[in-house]
Coordinates of N, CA and C in Angstrom, one line a residue:
M1 N -38.7 -98.9 -76.7 CA -39.4 -100.4 -76.8 C -38.4 -101.2 -77.4
A2 N -38.5 -102.4 -77.4 CA -37.9 -103.4 -77.0 C -38.3 -103.5 -78.5
S3 N -36.2 -104.3 -79.1 CA -36.5 -105.4 -79.9 C -36.1 -106.9 -79.9
N4 N -36.3 -107.6 -81.3 CA -36.1 -109.0 -80.3 C -34.9 -109.4 -82.2
V5 N -34.4 -108.1 -81.3 CA -32.8 -108.3 -82.7 C -31.8 -108.3 -81.6
L6 N -30.3 -108.4 -82.6 CA -29.5 -107.9 -81.4 C -28.7 -107.5 -82.6
T7 N -28.4 -106.7 -82.2 CA -27.9 -105.4 -83.7 C -26.3 -105.2 -83.1
R8 N -25.2 -105.0 -84.3 CA -24.6 -104.4 -82.9 C -24.3 -103.2 -83.6
R9 N -23.6 -101.9 -82.8 CA -23.7 -100.6 -82.5 C -21.8 -99.9 -82.7
A10 N -22.1 -98.7 -83.2 CA -20.9 -98.4 -83.8 C -20.2 -98.4 -82.8
A11 N -18.7 -98.2 -82.2 CA -18.3 -98.4 -81.0 C -18.2 -96.2 -81.5
A12 N -18.1 -95.8 -80.3 CA -17.5 -93.7 -79.9 C -16.8 -94.0 -80.4
P13 N -15.6 -93.4 -80.8 CA -14.3 -92.8 -81.1 C -14.3 -92.7 -79.2
K14 N -12.6 -92.9 -78.7 CA -13.4 -92.8 -77.0 C -11.5 -91.7 -77.2
G15 N -12.0 -90.0 -76.5 CA -11.2 -89.5 -76.9 C -11.4 -88.7 -77.9
N16 N -10.2 -87.6 -77.6 CA -10.2 -86.4 -78.7 C -9.2 -87.2 -79.4
L17 N -9.7 -88.1 -80.9 CA -8.2 -88.6 -80.9 C -8.3 -88.2 -82.9
A18 N -7.5 -88.0 -83.6 CA -8.3 -87.8 -84.8 C -8.5 -88.4 -85.4
R19 N -8.9 -89.0 -86.2 CA -9.5 -90.1 -86.9 C -8.7 -90.1 -88.6
V20 N -8.4 -91.0 -88.6 CA -7.7 -91.6 -89.5 C -9.0 -91.5 -90.9
K21 N -8.8 -92.0 -92.1 CA -9.3 -92.0 -93.0 C -8.5 -93.3 -93.5
P22 N -9.8 -94.0 -93.5 CA -9.7 -95.9 -94.2 C -8.7 -95.4 -95.7
E23 N -7.4 -96.3 -95.8 CA -7.4 -95.7 -97.3 C -8.3 -96.8 -98.6
P24 N -8.2 -95.9 -99.3 CA -9.5 -97.0 -100.5 C -9.0 -98.6 -100.5
A25 N -9.9 -99.2 -101.3 CA -9.6 -100.9 -100.4 C -9.3 -101.1 -102.8
E26 N -8.3 -101.9 -103.1 CA -8.1 -102.0 -103.8 C -8.9 -102.8 -104.4
A27 N -9.8 -103.3 -105.8 CA -9.6 -104.1 -105.8 C -9.8 -104.8 -106.1
P28 N -10.4 -106.0 -105.7 CA -10.1 -107.6 -105.1 C -9.8 -108.0 -106.2
K29 N -8.7 -109.0 -106.0 CA -8.4 -109.6 -107.0 C -9.0 -110.9 -107.1
V30 N -9.5 -111.7 -108.7 CA -10.3 -112.7 -108.8 C -9.3 -113.8 -108.6
K31 N -9.6 -114.8 -107.7 CA -9.0 -116.1 -108.0 C -9.8 -117.1 -109.1
K32 N -8.7 -117.3 -109.7 CA -9.2 -118.4 -110.9 C -9.4 -120.3 -110.2
G33 N -10.1 -120.3 -110.2 CA -10.9 -122.1 -109.6 C -10.3 -122.6 -109.6
R34 N -10.0 -123.3 -109.5 CA -9.8 -124.9 -109.0 C -10.0 -125.4 -108.6
G35 N -11.4 -125.8 -108.8 CA -11.9 -127.2 -108.6 C -13.0 -127.1 -108.6
F36 N -13.8 -127.9 -107.5 CA -15.1 -128.1 -107.1 C -14.9 -127.5 -105.4
S37 N -15.0 -127.0 -104.7 CA -15.6 -126.2 -103.9 C -16.5 -126.2 -102.6
I38 N -16.8 -127.3 -101.6 CA -18.3 -127.0 -100.9 C -18.9 -126.1 -100.7
F39 N -17.9 -125.5 -100.8 CA -18.3 -123.9 -99.7 C -18.9 -122.9 -100.4
A40 N -18.4 -122.9 -101.8 CA -18.4 -122.3 -103.1 C -19.8 -122.0 -103.3
L41 N -20.3 -123.5 -103.2 CA -21.4 -124.5 -103.4 C -22.4 -123.8 -102.4
L42 N -22.1 -124.1 -101.6 CA -23.2 -123.7 -100.0 C -23.4 -122.3 -100.4
D43 N -22.1 -120.8 -100.2 CA -22.3 -120.1 -100.3 C -23.2 -119.6 -101.5
K44 N -23.3 -120.4 -102.7 CA -23.9 -119.9 -103.8 C -25.1 -120.3 -103.5
Y45 N -25.8 -120.9 -103.0 CA -27.3 -121.5 -103.3 C -28.0 -121.5 -101.7
A46 N -27.3 -121.5 -100.2 CA -27.5 -120.9 -99.3 C -27.6 -119.7 -98.8
N47 N -27.9 -118.9 -99.5 CA -27.9 -117.6 -99.3 C -28.8 -117.2 -98.0
V48 N -28.0 -116.9 -97.2 CA -28.5 -116.8 -95.7 C -28.2 -115.4 -95.3
D49 N -28.2 -114.7 -96.2 CA -27.4 -113.4 -95.5 C -29.0 -112.4 -95.4
A50 N -29.8 -112.8 -95.6 CA -31.7 -112.0 -96.2 C -31.7 -112.0 -94.1
L51 N -31.6 -113.5 -93.7 CA -31.7 -113.7 -92.4 C -31.1 -112.7 -91.2
F52 N -30.0 -112.8 -91.4 CA -29.4 -111.5 -91.0 C -28.6 -110.2 -91.1
E53 N -29.5 -110.2 -92.2 CA -29.8 -108.4 -92.2 C -30.4 -107.3 -91.3
H54 N -30.7 -107.7 -90.3 CA -30.8 -106.8 -89.4 C -30.5 -107.0 -87.8
G55 N -30.0 -108.0 -87.4 CA -29.0 -109.1 -86.6 C -29.5 -109.9 -86.7
V56 N -29.2 -110.3 -85.2 CA -30.1 -112.3 -85.0 C -31.1 -112.2 -84.5
P57 N -31.8 -112.8 -84.7 CA -33.6 -112.5 -84.7 C -33.8 -113.4 -83.0
L58 N -33.8 -113.2 -82.3 CA -34.2 -113.8 -80.8 C -35.4 -114.9 -81.2
K59 N -36.1 -115.1 -81.9 CA -37.1 -116.0 -81.5 C -36.6 -116.8 -82.3
F60 N -36.0 -117.5 -82.2 CA -34.2 -118.4 -82.8 C -33.8 -119.2 -82.4
M61 N -33.8 -118.3 -80.6 CA -32.4 -118.4 -80.9 C -32.4 -120.3 -79.2
P62 N -34.2 -120.0 -78.6 CA -34.1 -121.1 -77.9 C -34.9 -122.6 -78.6
H63 N -34.9 -122.3 -80.2 CA -34.2 -123.4 -81.1 C -33.0 -124.2 -81.3
V64 N -32.2 -122.9 -81.2 CA -30.9 -123.1 -81.8 C -30.4 -123.4 -80.9
L65 N -30.4 -123.6 -79.4 CA -29.9 -124.0 -78.4 C -30.0 -125.5 -78.0
F66 N -31.6 -125.2 -78.2 CA -32.1 -126.9 -78.3 C -31.3 -128.2 -79.2
L67 N -31.2 -127.4 -80.5 CA -30.1 -128.6 -81.3 C -29.3 -128.2 -81.5
T68 N -27.8 -128.0 -80.6 CA -27.2 -127.7 -79.9 C -26.5 -128.4 -78.5
G69 N -27.2 -127.9 -78.1 CA -27.4 -129.2 -76.4 C -28.0 -130.7 -76.9
I70 N -28.4 -131.2 -77.6 CA -28.3 -132.2 -78.3 C -27.7 -133.3 -79.5
T71 N -27.1 -132.3 -79.9 CA -25.9 -132.5 -81.2 C -24.4 -133.0 -79.5
L72 N -24.4 -132.1 -78.7 CA -23.4 -132.4 -78.0 C -23.5 -133.3 -77.3
F73 N -24.8 -133.7 -76.4 CA -25.3 -134.9 -75.8 C -24.7 -136.3 -76.8
Y74 N -24.8 -135.6 -78.7 CA -25.1 -136.8 -79.2 C -23.8 -137.3 -79.6
I75 N -22.6 -136.3 -79.7 CA -21.7 -137.1 -79.6 C -21.1 -137.3 -78.4
G76 N -21.3 -137.0 -77.2 CA -20.2 -137.6 -75.6 C -21.2 -138.5 -75.5
N77 N -22.5 -138.8 -75.7 CA -23.0 -140.3 -75.7 C -22.6 -141.4 -77.1
T78 N -21.3 -141.1 -77.9 CA -21.2 -141.6 -78.8 C -19.4 -141.7 -78.6
H79 N -18.8 -141.2 -77.9 CA -18.1 -141.2 -77.4 C -17.7 -142.0 -75.9
F80 N -19.3 -142.1 -75.4 CA -18.6 -142.8 -73.8 C -19.5 -144.2 -74.3
A81 N -19.5 -144.5 -75.6 CA -20.1 -145.7 -75.6 C -18.6 -146.6 -76.4
E82 N -18.1 -146.0 -77.5 CA -16.8 -146.0 -78.1 C -16.0 -146.9 -77.0
K83 N -16.0 -145.8 -76.1 CA -14.9 -146.0 -74.8 C -15.5 -147.7 -74.4
T84 N -16.2 -147.5 -74.0 CA -17.0 -149.2 -73.5 C -16.8 -149.8 -74.3
I85 N -17.1 -149.8 -74.9 CA -17.2 -151.3 -76.3 C -15.5 -151.6 -76.2
R86 N -14.3 -150.0 -75.7 CA -13.2 -151.0 -75.8 C -12.7 -151.4 -74.5
K87 N -13.9 -151.2 -73.5 CA -12.8 -151.7 -71.8 C -14.0 -153.5 -72.5
I88 N -14.9 -153.3 -72.9 CA -15.3 -155.0 -73.0 C -14.0 -155.2 -73.8
D89 N -14.2 -154.7 -74.9 CA -13.1 -156.0 -76.1 C -11.8 -156.6 -75.0
K90 N -11.8 -156.1 -74.0 CA -10.1 -155.5 -73.1 C -10.4 -156.9 -72.7
T91 N -11.8 -156.5 -71.5 CA -11.8 -157.1 -70.6 C -12.1 -158.7 -71.2
K92 N -12.8 -158.9 -72.3 CA -12.9 -160.4 -72.6 C -11.8 -161.1 -73.3
V93 N -10.4 -160.2 -73.9 CA -8.9 -160.6 -74.1 C -8.7 -160.7 -72.6
E94 N -8.4 -160.3 -71.3 CA -8.5 -160.9 -70.4 C -9.1 -161.8 -69.9
T95 N -10.6 -162.1 -70.1 CA -11.1 -163.7 -70.1 C -11.2 -164.6 -70.0
E96 N -10.4 -164.2 -71.4 CA -9.7 -165.3 -71.8 C -8.6 -166.1 -71.6
D97 N -7.9 -165.3 -71.6 CA -6.0 -165.2 -71.5 C -6.7 -166.0 -69.6
L98 N -6.9 -165.5 -68.9 CA -7.5 -165.7 -67.9 C -8.4 -168.3 -67.9
R99 N -9.0 -167.8 -68.2 CA -9.5 -169.0 -68.6 C -8.2 -169.3 -68.9
A100 N -7.8 -169.8 -70.0 CA -6.7 -171.0 -70.5 C -5.4 -171.2 -68.8
D101 N -5.8 -169.6 -68.3 CA -4.0 -170.2 -67.3 C -4.6 -171.2 -66.6
F102 N -6.5 -170.6 -66.0 CA -7.3 -172.1 -65.1 C -7.2 -173.0 -65.7
T103 N -7.1 -172.9 -66.7 CA -7.1 -174.7 -68.2 C -5.7 -175.7 -67.5
T104 N -5.5 -174.3 -67.2 CA -3.6 -175.3 -67.3 C -3.1 -175.5 -65.7
L105 N -3.3 -174.9 -65.1 CA -3.2 -175.3 -63.6 C -3.7 -176.1 -63.3
K106 N -5.5 -176.0 -63.5 CA -5.6 -177.2 -63.3 C -5.5 -178.8 -63.3
S107 N -5.5 -178.7 -64.8 CA -4.6 -179.9 -65.8 C -3.3 -179.9 -64.6
E108 N -2.4 -178.9 -64.5 CA -1.4 -179.6 -64.1 C -1.5 -180.0 -62.5
Y109 N -2.2 -179.7 -61.9 CA -2.4 -179.7 -60.8 C -3.8 -181.8 -60.7
M110 N -4.2 -181.5 -61.5 CA -4.8 -183.1 -61.4 C -4.4 -184.4 -61.5
E111 N -2.4 -183.8 -62.3 CA -1.4 -184.4 -62.9 C -0.9 -184.8 -61.4
A112 N -0.5 -183.6 -61.3 CA 0.1 -184.0 -59.9 C -0.2 -184.6 -58.4
S113 N -1.7 -184.8 -58.2 CA -1.7 -185.7 -57.7 C -2.5 -187.1 -57.6
K114 N -2.2 -187.6 -58.7 CA -2.3 -188.7 -59.3 C -1.1 -189.8 -58.1
Q115 N -2.0 -190.5 -57.5 CA -0.8 -191.3 -56.6 C 0.6 -192.1 -57.0
S116 N 0.5 -192.2 -59.0 CA 1.8 -192.5 -58.9 C 3.4 -191.2 -58.6
E117 N 2.0 -189.6 -59.1 CA 3.5 -189.1 -59.1 C 3.3 -188.4 -57.2
V118 N 2.9 -188.6 -56.9 CA 2.8 -188.3 -55.1 C 3.9 -189.2 -54.9
A119 N 3.9 -190.4 -55.0 CA 5.3 -191.7 -54.5 C 5.8 -191.5 -55.0
R120 N 6.3 -190.8 -56.7 CA 7.5 -190.6 -57.1 C 8.0 -189.5 -56.2
N121 N 7.2 -188.5 -55.7 CA 7.5 -187.3 -55.4 C 8.5 -187.3 -53.6
V122 N 8.0 -188.1 -53.5 CA 7.9 -188.0 -51.6 C 9.0 -189.2 -51.3
A123 N 9.4 -190.3 -52.5 CA 10.5 -191.2 -52.1 C 11.8 -190.8 -51.8
P124 N 11.9 -189.8 -52.7 CA 13.3 -188.8 -52.1 C 13.5 -188.4 -50.5
L125 N 12.4 -188.4 -49.9 CA 12.0 -188.4 -48.6 C 12.2 -189.3 -47.9
G126 N 12.6 -190.8 -47.9 CA 12.4 -191.9 -47.2 C 11.1 -191.8 -47.3
L127 N 10.1 -192.1 -48.0 CA 8.4 -192.5 -47.6 C 7.9 -193.6 -49.0
I128 N 7.8 -194.2 -48.1 CA 7.2 -195.6 -48.9 C 5.4 -195.9 -49.5
E129 N 5.3 -196.4 -50.1 CA 3.8 -196.7 -50.8 C 3.0 -197.9 -49.8
S130 N 2.3 -198.0 -49.1 CA 2.3 -198.7 -48.3 C 1.1 -200.1 -49.7
S131 N 1.6 -200.9 -49.1 CA 1.0 -202.2 -49.1 C -0.3 -203.1 -48.9
S132 N -0.2 -202.5 -47.4 CA -1.2 -203.2 -46.7 C -2.6 -202.4 -46.6
P133 N -3.5 -202.6 -47.1 CA -4.5 -201.7 -47.0 C -5.2 -201.2 -44.9
P134 N -5.8 -199.7 -45.4 CA -5.5 -199.7 -43.7 C -6.6 -200.4 -43.3
Y135 N -6.7 -200.0 -41.4 CA -8.2 -201.4 -41.1 C -7.8 -199.6 -40.3
Q136 N -9.9 -200.0 -39.1 CA -10.1 -199.4 -37.9 C -9.5 -199.7 -36.6
V137 N -9.0 -198.6 -36.7 CA -9.0 -199.2 -35.2 C -10.1 -198.6 -33.8
I138 N -10.3 -199.9 -33.8 CA -11.7 -199.6 -32.6 C -11.2 -199.6 -31.2
V139 N -11.6 -198.4 -30.4 CA -11.4 -198.6 -28.5 C -12.5 -198.6 -28.0
P140 N -12.0 -199.0 -27.1 CA -13.6 -199.5 -25.9 C -14.0 -198.2 -26.0
A141 N -15.5 -198.0 -25.4 CA -15.4 -196.5 -24.7 C -15.6 -196.1 -23.4
D142 N -15.0 -197.2 -22.7 CA -14.8 -197.6 -21.1 C -13.4 -196.9 -21.4
E143 N -12.6 -197.5 -22.1 CA -10.7 -197.4 -22.0 C -10.1 -195.5 -22.0
Y144 N -11.0 -195.4 -22.6 CA -10.8 -194.0 -22.9 C -11.5 -192.9 -22.0

């Protein structure tokens, strides 16, 4: 006949060994409480020994496993969300730094590409700025 509870079976002695009589246990020493203990409070008011006196009821195992799975998923999801938030914050800081670098380089380029700056930079090479305006050279079509 099948049962829906798991019970512990006493292990049979292995081999022909003499059984050792256990020494009588001394009376447990009562420790004086040092204050509030949440575990003592739970033990006092949430006595679940009656549920497990005949073993673990297997009819509750699917529910317990389901709740355990949901709890593990919740913990993993929280860790993933926190890691993603840290990545987003890091990317925001990097983006702000790159934007500041871009703005600085763009302003330096705009300053260096002014006509007066270009003339000043090419003066040591012997190039001078033209004072006459440019003109268009027109070549007749039959000449070329």
